[in-house]
PDB file of C-alpha atoms in Angstrom:
ATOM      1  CA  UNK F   1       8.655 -43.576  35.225  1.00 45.00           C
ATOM      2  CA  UNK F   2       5.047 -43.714  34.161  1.00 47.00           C
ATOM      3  CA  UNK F   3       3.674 -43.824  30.972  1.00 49.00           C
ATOM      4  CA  UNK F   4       0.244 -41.943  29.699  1.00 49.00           C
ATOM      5  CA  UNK F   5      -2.569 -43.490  28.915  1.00 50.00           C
ATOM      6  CA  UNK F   6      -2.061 -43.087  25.431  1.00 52.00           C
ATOM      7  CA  UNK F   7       1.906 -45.019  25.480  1.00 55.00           C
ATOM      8  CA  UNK F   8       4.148 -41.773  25.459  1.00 56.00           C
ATOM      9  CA  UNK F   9       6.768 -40.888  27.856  1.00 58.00           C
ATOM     10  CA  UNK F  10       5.710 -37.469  28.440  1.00 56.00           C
ATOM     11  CA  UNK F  11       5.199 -36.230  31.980  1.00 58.00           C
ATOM     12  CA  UNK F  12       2.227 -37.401  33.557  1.00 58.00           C
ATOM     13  CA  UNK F  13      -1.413 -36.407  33.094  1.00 60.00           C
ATOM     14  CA  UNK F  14      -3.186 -38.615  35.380  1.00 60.00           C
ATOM     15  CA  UNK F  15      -4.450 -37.834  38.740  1.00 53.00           C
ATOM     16  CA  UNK F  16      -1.499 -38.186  41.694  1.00 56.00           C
ATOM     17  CA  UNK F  17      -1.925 -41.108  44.262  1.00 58.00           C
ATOM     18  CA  UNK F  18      -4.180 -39.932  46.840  1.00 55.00           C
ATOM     19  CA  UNK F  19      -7.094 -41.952  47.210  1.00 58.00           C
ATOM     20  CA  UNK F  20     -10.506 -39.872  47.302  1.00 54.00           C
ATOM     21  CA  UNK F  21     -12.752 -40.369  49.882  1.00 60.00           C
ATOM     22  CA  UNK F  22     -16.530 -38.165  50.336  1.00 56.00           C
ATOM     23  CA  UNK F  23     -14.324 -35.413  52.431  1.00 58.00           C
ATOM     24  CA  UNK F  24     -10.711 -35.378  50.455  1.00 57.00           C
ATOM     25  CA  UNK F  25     -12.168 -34.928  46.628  1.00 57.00           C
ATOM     26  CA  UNK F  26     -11.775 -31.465  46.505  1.00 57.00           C
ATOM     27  CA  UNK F  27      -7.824 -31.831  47.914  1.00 56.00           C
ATOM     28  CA  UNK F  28      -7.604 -34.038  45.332  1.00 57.00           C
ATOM     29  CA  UNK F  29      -8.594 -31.980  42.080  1.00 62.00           C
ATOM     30  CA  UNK F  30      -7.075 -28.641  44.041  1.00 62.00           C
ATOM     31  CA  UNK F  31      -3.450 -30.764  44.128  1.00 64.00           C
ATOM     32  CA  UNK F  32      -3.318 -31.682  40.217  1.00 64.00           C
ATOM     33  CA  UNK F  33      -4.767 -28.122  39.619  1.00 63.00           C
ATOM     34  CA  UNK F  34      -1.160 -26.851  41.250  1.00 67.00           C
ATOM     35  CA  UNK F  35       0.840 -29.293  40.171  1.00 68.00           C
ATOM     36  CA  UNK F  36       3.079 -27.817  37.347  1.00 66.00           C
ATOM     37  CA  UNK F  37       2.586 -24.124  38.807  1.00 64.00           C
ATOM     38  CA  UNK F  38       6.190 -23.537  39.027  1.00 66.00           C
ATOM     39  CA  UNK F  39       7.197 -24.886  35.864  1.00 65.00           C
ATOM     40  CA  UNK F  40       4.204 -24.518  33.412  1.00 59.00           C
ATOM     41  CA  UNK F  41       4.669 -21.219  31.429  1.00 56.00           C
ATOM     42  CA  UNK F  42       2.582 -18.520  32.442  1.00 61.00           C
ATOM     43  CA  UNK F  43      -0.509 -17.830  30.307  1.00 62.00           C
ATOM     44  CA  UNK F  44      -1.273 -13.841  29.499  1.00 57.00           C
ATOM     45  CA  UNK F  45      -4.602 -14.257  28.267  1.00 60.00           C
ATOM     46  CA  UNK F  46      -6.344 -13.736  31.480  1.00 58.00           C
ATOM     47  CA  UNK F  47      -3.892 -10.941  32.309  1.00 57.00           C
ATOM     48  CA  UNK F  48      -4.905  -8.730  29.454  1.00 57.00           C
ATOM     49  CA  UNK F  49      -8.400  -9.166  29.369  1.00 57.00           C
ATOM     50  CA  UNK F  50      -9.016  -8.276  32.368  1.00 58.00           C
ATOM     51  CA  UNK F  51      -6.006  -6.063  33.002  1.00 58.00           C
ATOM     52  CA  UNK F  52      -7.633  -2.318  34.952  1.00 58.00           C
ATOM     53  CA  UNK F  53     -10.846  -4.289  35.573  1.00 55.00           C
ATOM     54  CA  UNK F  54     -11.150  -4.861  39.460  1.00 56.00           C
ATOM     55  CA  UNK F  55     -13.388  -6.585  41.024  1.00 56.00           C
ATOM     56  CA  UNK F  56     -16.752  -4.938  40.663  1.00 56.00           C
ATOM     57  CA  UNK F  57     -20.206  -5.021  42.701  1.00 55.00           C
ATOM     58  CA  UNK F  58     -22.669  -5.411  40.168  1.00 61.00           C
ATOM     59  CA  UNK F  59     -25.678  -4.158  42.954  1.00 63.00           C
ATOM     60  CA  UNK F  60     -27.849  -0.795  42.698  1.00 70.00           C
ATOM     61  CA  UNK F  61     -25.754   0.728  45.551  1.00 70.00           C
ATOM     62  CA  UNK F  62     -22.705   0.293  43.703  1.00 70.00           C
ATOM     63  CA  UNK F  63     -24.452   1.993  40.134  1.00 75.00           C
ATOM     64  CA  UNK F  64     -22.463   5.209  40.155  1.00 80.00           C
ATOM     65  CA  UNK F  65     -18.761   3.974  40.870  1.00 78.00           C
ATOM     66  CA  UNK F  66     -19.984   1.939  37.896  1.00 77.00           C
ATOM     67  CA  UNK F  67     -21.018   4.502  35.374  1.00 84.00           C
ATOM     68  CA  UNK F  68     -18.125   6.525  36.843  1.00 86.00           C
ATOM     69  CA  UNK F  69     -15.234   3.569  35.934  1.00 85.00           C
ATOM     70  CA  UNK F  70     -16.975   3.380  32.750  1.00 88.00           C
ATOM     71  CA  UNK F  71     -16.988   6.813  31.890  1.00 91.00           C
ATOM     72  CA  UNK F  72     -13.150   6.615  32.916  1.00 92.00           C
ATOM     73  CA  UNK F  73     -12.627   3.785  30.964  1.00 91.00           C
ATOM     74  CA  UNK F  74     -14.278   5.435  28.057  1.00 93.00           C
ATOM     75  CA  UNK F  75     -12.293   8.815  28.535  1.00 94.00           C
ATOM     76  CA  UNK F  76      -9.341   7.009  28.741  1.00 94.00           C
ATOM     77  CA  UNK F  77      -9.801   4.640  25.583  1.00 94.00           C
ATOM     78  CA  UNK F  78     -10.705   7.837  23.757  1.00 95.00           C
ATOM     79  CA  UNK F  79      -7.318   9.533  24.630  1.00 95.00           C
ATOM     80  CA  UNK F  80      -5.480   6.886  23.889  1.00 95.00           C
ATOM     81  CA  UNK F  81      -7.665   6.357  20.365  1.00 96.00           C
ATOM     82  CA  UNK F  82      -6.660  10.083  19.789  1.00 96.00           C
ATOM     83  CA  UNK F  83      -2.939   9.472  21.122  1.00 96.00           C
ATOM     84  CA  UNK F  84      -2.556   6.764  18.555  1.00 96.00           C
ATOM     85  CA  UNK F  85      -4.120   8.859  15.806  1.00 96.00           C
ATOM     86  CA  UNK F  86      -1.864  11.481  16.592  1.00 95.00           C
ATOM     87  CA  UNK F  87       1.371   8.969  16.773  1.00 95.00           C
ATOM     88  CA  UNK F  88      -0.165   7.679  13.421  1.00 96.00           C
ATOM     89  CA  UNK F  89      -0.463  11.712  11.929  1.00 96.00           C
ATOM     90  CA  UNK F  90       2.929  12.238  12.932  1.00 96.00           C
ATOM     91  CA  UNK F  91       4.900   8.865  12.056  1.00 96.00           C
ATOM     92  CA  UNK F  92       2.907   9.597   8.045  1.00 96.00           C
ATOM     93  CA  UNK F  93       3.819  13.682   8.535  1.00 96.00           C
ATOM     94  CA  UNK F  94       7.384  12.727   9.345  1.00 96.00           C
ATOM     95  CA  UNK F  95       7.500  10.218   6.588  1.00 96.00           C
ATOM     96  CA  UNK F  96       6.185  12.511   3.806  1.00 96.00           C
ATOM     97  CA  UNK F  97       8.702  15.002   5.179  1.00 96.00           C
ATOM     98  CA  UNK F  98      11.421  12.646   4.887  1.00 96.00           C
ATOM     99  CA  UNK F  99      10.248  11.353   1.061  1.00 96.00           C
ATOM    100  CA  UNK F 100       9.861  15.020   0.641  1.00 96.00           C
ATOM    101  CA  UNK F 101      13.582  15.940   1.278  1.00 96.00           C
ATOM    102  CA  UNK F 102      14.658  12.854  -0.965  1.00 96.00           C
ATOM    103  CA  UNK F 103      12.826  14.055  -4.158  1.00 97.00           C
ATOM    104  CA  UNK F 104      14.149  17.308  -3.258  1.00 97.00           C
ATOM    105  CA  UNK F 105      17.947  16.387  -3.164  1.00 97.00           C
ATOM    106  CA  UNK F 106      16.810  14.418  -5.647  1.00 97.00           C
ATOM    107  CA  UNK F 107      15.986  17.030  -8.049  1.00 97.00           C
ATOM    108  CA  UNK F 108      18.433  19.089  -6.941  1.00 97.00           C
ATOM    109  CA  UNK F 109      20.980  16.078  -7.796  1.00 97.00           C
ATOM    110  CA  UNK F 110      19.274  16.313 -11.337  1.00 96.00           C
ATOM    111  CA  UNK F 111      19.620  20.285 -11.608  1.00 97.00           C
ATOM    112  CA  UNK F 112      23.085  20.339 -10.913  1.00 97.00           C
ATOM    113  CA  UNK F 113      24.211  17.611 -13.444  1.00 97.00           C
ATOM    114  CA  UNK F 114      22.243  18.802 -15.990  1.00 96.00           C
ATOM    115  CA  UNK F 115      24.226  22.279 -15.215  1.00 96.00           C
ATOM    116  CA  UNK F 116      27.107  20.304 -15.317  1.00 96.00           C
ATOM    117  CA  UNK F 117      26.471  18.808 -18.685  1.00 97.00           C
ATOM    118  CA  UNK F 118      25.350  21.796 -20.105  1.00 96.00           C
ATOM    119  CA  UNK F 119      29.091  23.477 -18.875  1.00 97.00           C
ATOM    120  CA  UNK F 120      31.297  20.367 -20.618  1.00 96.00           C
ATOM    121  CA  UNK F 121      28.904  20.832 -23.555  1.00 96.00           C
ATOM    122  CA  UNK F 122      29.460  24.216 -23.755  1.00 96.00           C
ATOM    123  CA  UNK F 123      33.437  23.558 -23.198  1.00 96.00           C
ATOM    124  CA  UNK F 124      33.441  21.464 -25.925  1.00 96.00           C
ATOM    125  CA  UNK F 125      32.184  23.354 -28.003  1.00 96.00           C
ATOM    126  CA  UNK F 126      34.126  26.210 -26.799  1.00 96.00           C
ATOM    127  CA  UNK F 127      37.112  23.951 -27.379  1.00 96.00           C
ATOM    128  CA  UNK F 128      36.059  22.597 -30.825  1.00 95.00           C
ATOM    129  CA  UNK F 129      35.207  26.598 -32.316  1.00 95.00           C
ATOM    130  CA  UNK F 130      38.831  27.085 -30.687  1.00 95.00           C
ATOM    131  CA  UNK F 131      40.293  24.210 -32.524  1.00 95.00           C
ATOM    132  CA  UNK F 132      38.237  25.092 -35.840  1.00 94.00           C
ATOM    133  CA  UNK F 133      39.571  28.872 -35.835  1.00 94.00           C
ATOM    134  CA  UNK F 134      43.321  27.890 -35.437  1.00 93.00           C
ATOM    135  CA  UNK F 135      43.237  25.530 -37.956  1.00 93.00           C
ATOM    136  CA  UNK F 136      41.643  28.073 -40.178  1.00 92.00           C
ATOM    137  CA  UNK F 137      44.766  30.663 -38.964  1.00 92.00           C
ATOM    138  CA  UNK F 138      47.318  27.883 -39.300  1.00 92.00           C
ATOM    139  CA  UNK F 139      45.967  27.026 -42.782  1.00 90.00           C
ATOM    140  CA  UNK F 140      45.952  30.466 -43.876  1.00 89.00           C
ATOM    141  CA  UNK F 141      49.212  31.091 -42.320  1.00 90.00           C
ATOM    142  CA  UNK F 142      50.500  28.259 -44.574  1.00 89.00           C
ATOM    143  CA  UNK F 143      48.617  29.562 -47.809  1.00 89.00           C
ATOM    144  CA  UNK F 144      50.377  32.582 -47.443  1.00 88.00           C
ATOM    145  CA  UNK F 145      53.852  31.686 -46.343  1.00 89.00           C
ATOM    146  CA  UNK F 146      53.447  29.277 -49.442  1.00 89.00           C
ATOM    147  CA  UNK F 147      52.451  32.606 -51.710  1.00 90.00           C
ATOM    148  CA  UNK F 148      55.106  34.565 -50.170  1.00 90.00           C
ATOM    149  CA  UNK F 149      57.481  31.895 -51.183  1.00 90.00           C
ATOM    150  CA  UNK F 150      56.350  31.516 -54.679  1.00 91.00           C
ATOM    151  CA  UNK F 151      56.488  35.513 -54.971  1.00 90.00           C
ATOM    152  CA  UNK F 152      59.979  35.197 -53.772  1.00 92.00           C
ATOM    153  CA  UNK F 153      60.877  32.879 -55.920  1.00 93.00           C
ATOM    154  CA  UNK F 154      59.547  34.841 -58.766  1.00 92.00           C
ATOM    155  CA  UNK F 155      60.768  38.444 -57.674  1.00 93.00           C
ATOM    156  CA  UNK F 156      64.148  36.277 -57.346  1.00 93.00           C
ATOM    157  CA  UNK F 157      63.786  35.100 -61.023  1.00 93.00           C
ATOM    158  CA  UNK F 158      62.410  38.137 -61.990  1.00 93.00           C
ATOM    159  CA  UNK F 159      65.367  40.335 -60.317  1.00 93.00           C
ATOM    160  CA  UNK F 160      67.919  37.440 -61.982  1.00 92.00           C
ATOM    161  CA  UNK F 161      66.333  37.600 -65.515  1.00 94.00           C
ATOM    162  CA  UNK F 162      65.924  41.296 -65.060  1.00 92.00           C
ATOM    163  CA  UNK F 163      69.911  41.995 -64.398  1.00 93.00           C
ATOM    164  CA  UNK F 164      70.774  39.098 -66.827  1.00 93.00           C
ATOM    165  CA  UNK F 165      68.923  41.205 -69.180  1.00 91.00           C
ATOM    166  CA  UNK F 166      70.814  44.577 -68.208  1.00 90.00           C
ATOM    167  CA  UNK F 167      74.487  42.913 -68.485  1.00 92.00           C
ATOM    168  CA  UNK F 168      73.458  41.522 -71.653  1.00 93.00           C
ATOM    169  CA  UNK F 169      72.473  44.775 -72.764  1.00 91.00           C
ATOM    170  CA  UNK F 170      75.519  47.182 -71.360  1.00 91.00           C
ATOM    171  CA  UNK F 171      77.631  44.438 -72.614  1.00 92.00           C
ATOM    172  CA  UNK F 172      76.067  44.180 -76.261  1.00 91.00           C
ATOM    173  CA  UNK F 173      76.390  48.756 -76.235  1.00 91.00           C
ATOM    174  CA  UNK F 174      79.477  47.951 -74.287  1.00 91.00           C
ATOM    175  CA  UNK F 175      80.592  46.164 -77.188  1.00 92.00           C
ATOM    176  CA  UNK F 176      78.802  48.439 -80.230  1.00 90.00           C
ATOM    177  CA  UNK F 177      80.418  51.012 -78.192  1.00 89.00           C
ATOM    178  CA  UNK F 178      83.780  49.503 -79.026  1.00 87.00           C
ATOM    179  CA  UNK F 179      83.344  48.770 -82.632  1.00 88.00           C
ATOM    180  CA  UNK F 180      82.365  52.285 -83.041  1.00 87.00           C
ATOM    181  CA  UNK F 181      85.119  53.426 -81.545  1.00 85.00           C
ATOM    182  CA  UNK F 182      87.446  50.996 -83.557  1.00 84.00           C
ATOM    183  CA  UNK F 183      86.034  52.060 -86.394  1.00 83.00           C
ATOM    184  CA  UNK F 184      86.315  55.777 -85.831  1.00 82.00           C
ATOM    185  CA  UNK F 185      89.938  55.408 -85.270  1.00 80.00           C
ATOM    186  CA  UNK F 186      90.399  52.839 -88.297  1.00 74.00           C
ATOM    187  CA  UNK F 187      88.730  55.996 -89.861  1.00 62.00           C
ATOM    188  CA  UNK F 188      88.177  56.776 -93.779  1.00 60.00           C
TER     189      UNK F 188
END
């Protein structure tokens, strides 16, 4: 294998083995020219600069084609100028749509909690005023069972004393009754 000139083992760079003479110089520089075509990647440069533009007869006779291809050229760089504006219109249209529709669902995300919150709040306080009132009943419930009680127990002490009283009385005339009567027959 042979080595560049400057020591690496790459692939080879220097002219191949045919010896130039006056008539086989040209055969020479068209053979390194082609040597790699197969392999060498292909370069795109020349391909897309020049990609539409034939071959063109830059002579008097061959003026209007000229203008002509030109004026196509320029029509056609135009329309796809405005083509690309358009795509670029549409692509920002559809994305402003799209944001659009987020703050949207956003906001109507936002509505419907706050609806939400507003319905626990109001069920809690629903709740609460529920909770509040039968307390109130429950204590007032109480405060009068507890005064119905006491009045019970007082009509019941009451009624007691009061018949108490009347036996102690129809006994005590039960009893005057009798002396009287004793002494009415015991007599004079």
């Amino acid at each position: 294998m042979s080595r560049n000139q400057d020591g690496s083992g790459g692939p080879t760079t220097r002219l191949p083995d045919i010896y130039a003479s006056p008539g086989n110089v040209g055969v020479q520089i068209d053979s390194y020219r082609t040597k790699d075509l197969f392999t060498r990647p292909r370069s795109n440069k020349f391909t897309k600069a020049f990609q539409g533009h034939m071959y063109e007869d830059h002579t008097l006779k061959n003026a209007k084609r000229m203008l002509a291809r030109e004026l196509q050229r320029c029509v056609k760089r135009e329309d796809d100028q405005r083509v690309k504006k358009l795509a670029e219109y549409q692509m920002q249209r559809l994305e402003a749509k799209v944001q659009l529709d987020e703050r949207r669902k956003h906001r109507e995300y936002l509505r419907r909690q706050r609806a939400w919150e507003r319905q626990q709040a109001m069920k809690a306080a629903s709740q609460l005023a529920l909770e509040h009132s039968s307390a109130v009943q429950i204590q007032a419930r109480h405060r009068g069972w507890r005064v119905r009680r006491a009045l019970a127990r007082q009509t019941e002490a009451a009624t007691a004393i009061q018949s108490n009283l009347r036996r102690y009385r129809a006994q005590h005339q039960y009893t005057l009754q009798k002396l009287a009567h004793r002494d009415l027959q015991v007599g004079p």
